[in-house]
Coordinates of C-alpha atoms in Angstrom, one line a residue:
M15 CA -33.6 23.8 4.7
F16 CA -31.6 21.1 2.9
R17 CA -30.9 21.5 -0.8
R18 CA -29.8 18.9 -3.3
H19 CA -27.7 19.9 -6.3
D20 CA -30.0 18.3 -8.8
S21 CA -33.2 19.8 -7.3
L22 CA -32.4 23.4 -7.8
P23 CA -32.2 25.6 -10.9
T24 CA -28.8 26.9 -11.7
F25 CA -29.5 30.5 -11.0
I26 CA -30.8 29.6 -7.4
R27 CA -27.7 27.6 -6.7
G28 CA -25.5 30.4 -7.9
S29 CA -27.4 33.0 -5.8
A30 CA -27.0 30.8 -2.7
A31 CA -23.3 30.6 -3.2
I32 CA -23.0 34.4 -3.7
W33 CA -25.2 35.0 -0.6
L34 CA -23.0 32.6 1.5
A35 CA -19.8 34.3 0.4
C36 CA -21.3 37.7 1.3
G37 CA -22.3 36.4 4.7
L38 CA -18.7 35.5 5.3
A39 CA -17.4 38.8 4.1
A40 CA -19.8 40.6 6.5
G41 CA -18.1 38.7 9.4
S42 CA -21.0 36.9 10.9
A43 CA -20.1 35.7 14.4
S44 CA -21.8 32.3 14.0
A45 CA -22.4 29.6 11.5
E46 CA -24.3 30.7 8.3
P47 CA -27.8 29.3 8.2
E48 CA -27.5 27.7 4.8
P49 CA -25.7 24.4 4.3
W50 CA -23.4 23.5 1.5
I51 CA -24.9 21.4 -1.4
R52 CA -24.7 17.7 -0.6
H53 CA -23.9 15.1 -3.3
V54 CA -24.6 11.4 -2.8
I55 CA -22.0 8.9 -3.9
D56 CA -24.0 6.0 -2.6
N57 CA -27.0 5.6 -0.1
T58 CA -28.2 2.2 -1.1
A59 CA -27.0 0.2 1.9
R60 CA -27.1 0.7 5.7
G61 CA -24.5 2.2 8.1
A62 CA -21.7 3.7 5.9
D63 CA -18.8 3.7 8.3
G64 CA -15.7 5.5 7.1
V65 CA -14.1 6.7 3.9
R66 CA -10.5 5.6 3.0
L67 CA -8.8 6.9 -0.2
A68 CA -6.5 5.5 -2.8
D69 CA -6.0 5.7 -6.6
V70 CA -7.3 2.3 -7.8
N71 CA -6.9 2.7 -11.6
G72 CA -4.0 5.0 -11.9
D73 CA -5.9 7.9 -13.4
G74 CA -4.7 10.3 -10.8
L75 CA -8.1 10.6 -9.0
L76 CA -8.7 9.2 -5.6
D77 CA -11.2 6.4 -5.2
I78 CA -13.0 5.3 -2.0
A79 CA -13.3 2.2 0.1
T80 CA -16.2 2.0 2.6
G81 CA -17.6 -0.6 5.0
W82 CA -21.3 -0.6 5.5
E83 CA -21.6 -1.8 9.1
E84 CA -25.3 -2.6 9.4
G85 CA -25.6 -3.6 5.7
G86 CA -22.7 -6.1 6.0
L87 CA -21.1 -4.9 2.8
V88 CA -17.7 -3.6 1.7
R89 CA -17.6 -1.4 -1.4
V90 CA -15.2 0.4 -3.6
Y91 CA -16.2 3.6 -5.4
I92 CA -14.4 4.8 -8.6
H93 CA -14.1 8.6 -9.1
P94 CA -15.9 9.2 -12.3
G95 CA -14.0 12.4 -13.1
P96 CA -14.7 16.1 -11.9
D97 CA -17.6 16.6 -14.4
K98 CA -19.5 13.6 -13.0
A99 CA -18.5 13.8 -9.4
A100 CA -21.9 15.1 -8.3
E101 CA -23.6 11.9 -9.6
A102 CA -23.6 8.4 -8.1
W103 CA -20.1 6.9 -8.5
P104 CA -19.5 3.6 -10.2
S105 CA -19.1 1.0 -7.5
V106 CA -18.5 -2.6 -6.7
T107 CA -19.4 -4.7 -3.6
V108 CA -16.1 -6.5 -3.0
G109 CA -17.4 -8.7 -0.3
K110 CA -20.1 -9.3 2.4
V111 CA -19.0 -9.6 6.0
K112 CA -20.7 -8.9 9.3
S113 CA -20.0 -5.6 11.2
P114 CA -17.3 -4.0 8.9
E115 CA -16.0 -1.1 10.8
D116 CA -13.3 -0.1 8.4
A117 CA -12.2 -0.8 4.8
V118 CA -8.9 0.3 3.3
L119 CA -7.3 -0.2 -0.2
A120 CA -3.9 -1.9 -0.6
D121 CA -2.3 -4.2 -3.1
L122 CA -1.4 -7.0 -0.8
D123 CA -0.3 -9.6 -3.3
G124 CA 1.7 -7.3 -5.5
D125 CA -0.2 -8.0 -8.7
G126 CA -0.9 -4.4 -9.4
R127 CA -4.6 -4.5 -8.4
M128 CA -5.9 -2.7 -5.4
D129 CA -7.3 -5.2 -2.9
V130 CA -9.4 -4.2 0.1
V131 CA -8.9 -5.0 3.8
S132 CA -11.9 -4.9 6.1
C133 CA -11.9 -4.9 9.9
C134 CA -14.9 -6.3 11.6
E135 CA -16.1 -6.0 15.2
G136 CA -19.3 -7.4 16.8
N137 CA -19.4 -11.2 16.8
Q138 CA -17.3 -11.4 13.6
R139 CA -14.0 -10.2 15.2
T140 CA -11.9 -10.9 12.1
V141 CA -9.8 -9.0 9.5
F142 CA -10.7 -10.0 5.9
V143 CA -8.9 -9.5 2.6
H144 CA -11.1 -9.0 -0.4
W145 CA -8.9 -10.0 -3.3
A146 CA -9.3 -8.0 -6.5
P147 CA -9.7 -9.7 -9.8
R148 CA -6.4 -10.1 -11.7
E149 CA -8.1 -8.9 -14.9
P150 CA -8.3 -5.1 -14.7
D151 CA -11.4 -5.0 -16.9
R152 CA -13.3 -7.1 -14.3
Y153 CA -12.6 -4.8 -11.3
L154 CA -16.2 -3.6 -11.1
E155 CA -17.6 -7.2 -11.3
P156 CA -18.7 -8.4 -7.7
D157 CA -18.4 -12.1 -8.7
A158 CA -14.7 -11.6 -9.7
W159 CA -13.8 -10.8 -6.1
T160 CA -13.0 -13.4 -3.4
T161 CA -13.1 -12.8 0.3
E162 CA -10.8 -14.6 2.8
A163 CA -10.0 -14.2 6.5
I164 CA -6.6 -13.5 7.8
A165 CA -6.3 -16.5 10.1
A166 CA -4.3 -14.9 12.8
T167 CA -7.1 -12.5 13.5
A168 CA -10.1 -14.7 13.1
G169 CA -12.5 -14.4 16.1
Q170 CA -9.8 -12.8 18.2
Q171 CA -10.6 -9.1 18.7
M172 CA -13.1 -6.4 17.7
W173 CA -11.0 -5.0 14.9
M174 CA -11.5 -1.3 14.2
F175 CA -8.9 0.0 11.9
A176 CA -6.1 -1.1 9.5
V177 CA -3.3 0.8 7.8
P178 CA -1.1 -0.6 5.1
M179 CA 2.6 -0.2 6.0
Q180 CA 5.9 -1.8 4.9
I181 CA 7.7 -2.8 8.1
D182 CA 10.1 -5.8 7.6
G183 CA 11.5 -4.7 4.3
R184 CA 10.7 -8.0 2.5
G185 CA 8.8 -6.4 -0.3
A186 CA 5.2 -7.3 0.5
I187 CA 2.9 -4.9 2.3
D188 CA 2.2 -5.4 6.0
L189 CA -0.7 -4.1 8.0
I190 CA -1.0 -2.1 11.3
V191 CA -4.3 -3.1 13.0
G192 CA -6.1 -1.8 16.1
S193 CA -9.1 -3.0 18.0
K194 CA -11.4 -2.2 20.9
G195 CA -12.9 -3.9 24.0
S196 CA -11.6 -6.9 26.1
G197 CA -8.1 -7.9 24.9
A198 CA -7.8 -5.0 22.5
T199 CA -4.4 -4.2 21.0
V200 CA -2.4 -2.3 18.5
G201 CA -0.4 -4.7 16.4
W202 CA 1.2 -5.4 13.0
L203 CA 0.3 -8.2 10.7
Q204 CA 3.3 -9.5 9.0
S205 CA 2.8 -10.7 5.4
P206 CA 4.7 -13.8 4.2
N207 CA 7.6 -13.6 1.8
R208 CA 6.4 -13.2 -1.8
G209 CA 7.6 -16.7 -2.6
S210 CA 5.9 -18.5 0.2
R211 CA 2.6 -20.3 -0.5
A212 CA 0.2 -22.9 0.8
P213 CA 1.1 -26.6 0.1
N214 CA -1.3 -26.9 -2.8
A215 CA -1.3 -23.4 -4.1
T216 CA -0.3 -22.5 -7.6
P217 CA 2.4 -19.8 -8.2
A218 CA -0.3 -17.4 -9.3
T219 CA -2.0 -17.5 -6.0
G220 CA 0.9 -18.3 -3.7
S221 CA 1.2 -14.7 -2.3
R222 CA -2.4 -14.9 -1.2
D223 CA -1.7 -17.4 1.6
L224 CA -3.5 -15.7 4.5
A225 CA -2.7 -18.6 6.8
A226 CA 0.9 -17.6 6.7
W227 CA 0.4 -14.0 8.1
R228 CA 1.6 -13.5 11.7
L229 CA 0.2 -11.1 14.2
H230 CA 2.7 -9.1 16.5
P231 CA 1.0 -7.2 19.4
L232 CA 2.6 -3.9 20.1
R233 CA 0.5 -2.3 22.8
D234 CA -2.6 -3.0 24.8
A235 CA -5.5 -0.8 23.9
G236 CA -9.0 0.3 25.0
W237 CA -10.7 1.6 21.8
I238 CA -8.5 2.5 18.9
M239 CA -10.0 5.3 16.8
S240 CA -7.1 6.5 14.6
L241 CA -4.0 4.8 13.2
Q242 CA -1.7 6.8 10.9
T243 CA 1.9 6.4 9.7
H244 CA 4.3 9.3 9.8
D245 CA 8.0 9.7 10.3
M246 CA 7.6 11.3 13.7
D247 CA 11.2 11.4 14.6
G248 CA 12.8 12.2 11.3
D249 CA 14.9 9.1 11.2
G250 CA 13.7 7.9 7.7
D251 CA 11.2 5.2 8.7
L252 CA 7.5 5.4 9.4
D253 CA 6.2 5.4 13.0
I254 CA 2.6 4.9 14.2
L255 CA 0.5 7.8 15.4
A256 CA -2.7 6.7 17.2
S257 CA -5.7 7.8 19.3
D258 CA -7.1 5.4 21.9
R259 CA -10.5 6.5 23.2
K260 CA -11.0 4.3 26.3
G261 CA -9.2 2.6 29.1
P262 CA -6.3 3.4 31.5
R263 CA -3.9 4.1 28.6
R264 CA -6.2 6.3 26.5
G265 CA -5.0 9.4 24.8
V266 CA -2.9 10.3 21.7
F267 CA 0.5 8.7 21.4
W268 CA 3.0 7.4 18.9
L269 CA 5.0 4.2 18.6
E270 CA 8.6 4.5 17.5
N271 CA 9.6 2.1 14.7
P272 CA 12.6 0.1 16.0
G273 CA 13.8 -0.6 12.4
R274 CA 13.3 -3.5 10.1
S275 CA 15.5 -6.1 11.8
L276 CA 14.5 -5.4 15.3
A277 CA 10.8 -5.2 14.4
T278 CA 11.0 -8.5 12.6
A279 CA 12.8 -10.0 15.6
G280 CA 9.9 -8.8 17.9
D281 CA 11.6 -5.9 19.5
S282 CA 9.3 -3.5 21.2
W283 CA 8.1 -0.2 19.7
R284 CA 8.8 2.5 22.2
E285 CA 5.7 4.5 23.2
H286 CA 5.7 8.3 23.3
R287 CA 2.8 10.0 25.0
I288 CA 1.4 13.2 23.3
G289 CA -1.5 13.8 25.6
G290 CA -5.3 13.6 26.0
D291 CA -5.3 10.9 28.7
D292 CA -8.0 12.9 30.6
R293 CA -10.4 13.0 27.7
E294 CA -12.2 10.7 25.2
V295 CA -10.2 11.4 22.1
M296 CA -11.8 10.4 18.8
F297 CA -10.4 10.7 15.3
L298 CA -7.3 12.8 14.8
T299 CA -5.5 14.6 12.0
R300 CA -1.9 15.8 11.5
G301 CA -0.7 18.9 9.6
D302 CA 1.0 22.3 9.8
L303 CA -1.9 24.3 11.2
D304 CA 0.0 27.5 11.9
Q305 CA 2.4 27.0 8.9
D306 CA 5.6 27.4 10.9
G307 CA 7.1 24.2 9.4
A308 CA 6.2 21.8 12.3
A309 CA 3.1 19.7 12.2
E310 CA 0.4 20.0 14.9
I311 CA -2.0 17.2 15.8
V312 CA -5.7 17.9 16.2
A313 CA -8.0 15.5 17.9
A314 CA -11.8 15.7 18.2
V315 CA -12.9 15.1 21.7
R316 CA -16.2 13.7 22.7
G317 CA -18.1 16.4 24.6
R318 CA -15.1 18.8 24.8
G319 CA -14.5 20.4 21.5
L320 CA -11.1 20.0 19.6
T321 CA -7.6 19.6 21.2
I322 CA -4.6 20.9 19.4
F323 CA -1.2 19.3 20.4
Q324 CA 1.9 21.2 19.6
A325 CA 5.4 19.9 19.8
T326 CA 7.8 21.8 22.2
G327 CA 10.9 20.3 20.5
E328 CA 11.5 16.9 19.1
A329 CA 8.5 14.5 18.7
A330 CA 9.7 12.4 21.7
E331 CA 9.8 15.4 24.0
P332 CA 6.6 16.7 25.9
W333 CA 3.8 18.2 23.8
R334 CA 1.7 21.2 24.9
S335 CA -2.0 21.2 24.3
F336 CA -4.8 23.8 24.0
E337 CA -8.5 23.7 23.4
V338 CA -10.7 25.1 20.6
T339 CA -14.2 25.4 21.9
M340 CA -17.0 23.4 20.2
P341 CA -19.6 26.0 18.9
D342 CA -23.2 25.9 20.0
G343 CA -25.8 23.9 17.9
V344 CA -23.7 20.9 17.0
G345 CA -23.3 17.3 18.1
T346 CA -20.4 15.7 19.8
G347 CA -17.0 15.7 18.1
K348 CA -16.1 12.7 15.9
G349 CA -13.7 13.6 13.0
V350 CA -11.5 16.4 12.1
A351 CA -9.4 17.6 9.1
I352 CA -7.0 20.4 8.3
G353 CA -7.3 22.5 5.1
D354 CA -7.6 26.0 3.6
I355 CA -11.3 26.1 3.1
D356 CA -11.8 29.8 2.1
R357 CA -8.5 30.0 0.2
D358 CA -7.2 32.9 2.3
G359 CA -3.8 31.2 2.8
R360 CA -4.5 30.1 6.3
Q361 CA -5.3 26.6 7.5
D362 CA -8.9 26.0 8.8
L363 CA -10.4 23.1 10.6
V364 CA -13.4 20.9 9.5
F365 CA -15.1 18.8 12.1
T366 CA -17.8 16.1 12.0
C367 CA -20.1 15.0 14.8
E368 CA -22.2 12.2 16.1
N369 CA -25.3 12.8 18.2
A370 CA -26.3 15.6 15.9
S371 CA -30.0 15.0 16.5
G372 CA -32.9 17.4 15.9
E373 CA -31.7 20.8 14.7
K374 CA -28.1 20.2 15.6
S375 CA -25.4 20.5 12.8
G376 CA -23.2 17.5 12.1
I377 CA -20.4 19.2 10.1
R378 CA -19.0 22.7 10.3
W379 CA -15.7 24.4 9.6
L380 CA -13.7 26.7 11.9
S381 CA -11.4 29.7 11.1
Y382 CA -9.2 31.6 13.5
S383 CA -8.8 35.4 13.8
Q384 CA -5.4 36.0 15.3
S385 CA -3.8 32.8 16.2
I386 CA -4.4 29.1 16.3
H387 CA -4.2 29.6 20.1
D388 CA -7.5 31.5 20.0
P389 CA -9.8 29.6 22.4
V390 CA -12.9 30.3 20.2
W391 CA -12.8 30.0 16.4
K392 CA -15.4 31.4 14.1
D393 CA -17.7 28.6 13.0
H394 CA -19.3 28.2 9.5
E395 CA -22.0 25.8 8.5
I396 CA -21.6 22.9 6.1
S397 CA -24.2 20.2 6.7
G398 CA -27.1 21.9 8.4
S399 CA -29.4 19.7 10.5
E400 CA -29.5 16.8 8.1
G401 CA -27.7 13.7 9.5
I402 CA -27.0 12.4 13.0
K403 CA -23.8 10.3 13.1
Y404 CA -20.9 11.3 10.8
D405 CA -17.5 9.7 10.7
R406 CA -14.0 10.4 9.3
V407 CA -13.7 13.4 7.1
E408 CA -11.4 14.0 4.0
L409 CA -10.8 17.3 2.3
I410 CA -10.3 16.9 -1.4
D411 CA -11.2 18.9 -4.6
L412 CA -13.6 16.4 -6.0
D413 CA -15.1 18.5 -8.8
G414 CA -11.9 20.0 -10.0
D415 CA -12.8 23.6 -9.3
G416 CA -9.8 24.5 -7.2
D417 CA -11.3 24.5 -3.7
L418 CA -11.5 21.8 -1.0
D419 CA -14.7 19.8 -0.8
V420 CA -15.7 17.7 2.3
L421 CA -16.0 14.0 1.8
T422 CA -17.4 11.9 4.6
C423 CA -20.2 9.4 5.4
E424 CA -23.2 9.4 7.7
E425 CA -24.4 6.2 9.4
S426 CA -27.6 6.8 11.4
A427 CA -29.9 8.8 9.1
N428 CA -28.5 6.7 6.2
L429 CA -27.3 9.6 4.2
G430 CA -24.5 7.2 3.1
V431 CA -21.3 8.1 1.4
I432 CA -21.5 11.8 0.6
W433 CA -19.6 15.0 -0.2
Y434 CA -20.4 18.6 0.4
E435 CA -19.5 21.1 -2.4
N436 CA -17.5 24.1 -1.3
P437 CA -19.3 27.1 -2.6
H438 CA -16.2 29.0 -3.8
L439 CA -15.8 30.9 -0.5
S440 CA -14.0 34.1 -0.5
P441 CA -11.5 35.1 2.3
G442 CA -13.1 36.9 5.2
P443 CA -12.0 40.3 6.5

């Protein structure tokens, strides 16, 4: 049975949390029957598709950008503070575009205000910038925002994901972008010099000249799911870590940054294969799962559980991989995150699913007994049977109580942008 935080008396909510903690201590072999309490940030549009985080207003709290694919909206949500996190968050619709698949926050024009970049698939096939108002007190006013297409992307590819990244060292933020389908690529969008501007532009708007952005393809692709920036080889610059779901080059890989001058000159980014070319890899995460000082990569795999990739030496050397079996009663894997859910000092995995129809669960968390190499991890309930198609997942303490909550969105049952409250779990035996 699904329970909302605002629909239960306090003593019942507290009893449920105590009962759940006791169930963990008893060492149950399968997921607990009771889900975590779900809080709704927004469910007033259709097809919430991803959550991306950044601190918009400098208050130290992470805010959210989300594209609503079926609703054709891009919104920003402002964290209201831990005491009000369980309520609907203040929000603004920054733009209306068709089929937004991803939205990410970035200050592209350097005016100190977080703009939003949206990637659109379907027939739109364009990357848009939603320019934030220059007056900070107007940030939550929809009419103060303006939406423009990045000309180099317009109508070109089914864009799926964007990551802000400084590449050429010229000050302005560039973008890494990925797409899916015919002609799909991973590429980088080079922003113009700060001083460049359109012929009739004023100095105040000169850095918003989207016609001057240039697209540099880096690699052909089938269906890009993840794009992340990490210094994979420890040379001091950021490389690109990615998962490609479809096609002859599918799998998990990273692209080695050739350095500012060579990248600007169009030099190739050397590709290093990590693995997964025999499966349909979905979203991935990176973190030190076994806490040995070296980061693992974990990818959700459609129909095959979770794959953990572990380096055998330097990042450019071959990686080993092993599987964590997906538990019974869940959908097919979509997203994954690493974090210490029960505060026992060990890292756990939280995964989300699509195709979680009927009584299937869409979100659970997994803990290992002896080693991360255990093929079967103990599973624990989070979402219950509510929801069908979940997306990326973030672990963050939203209510300020010291444990990691689960932030995600659900697209098909229209649960919207949501978070699940960690019920103060105690370490198991």
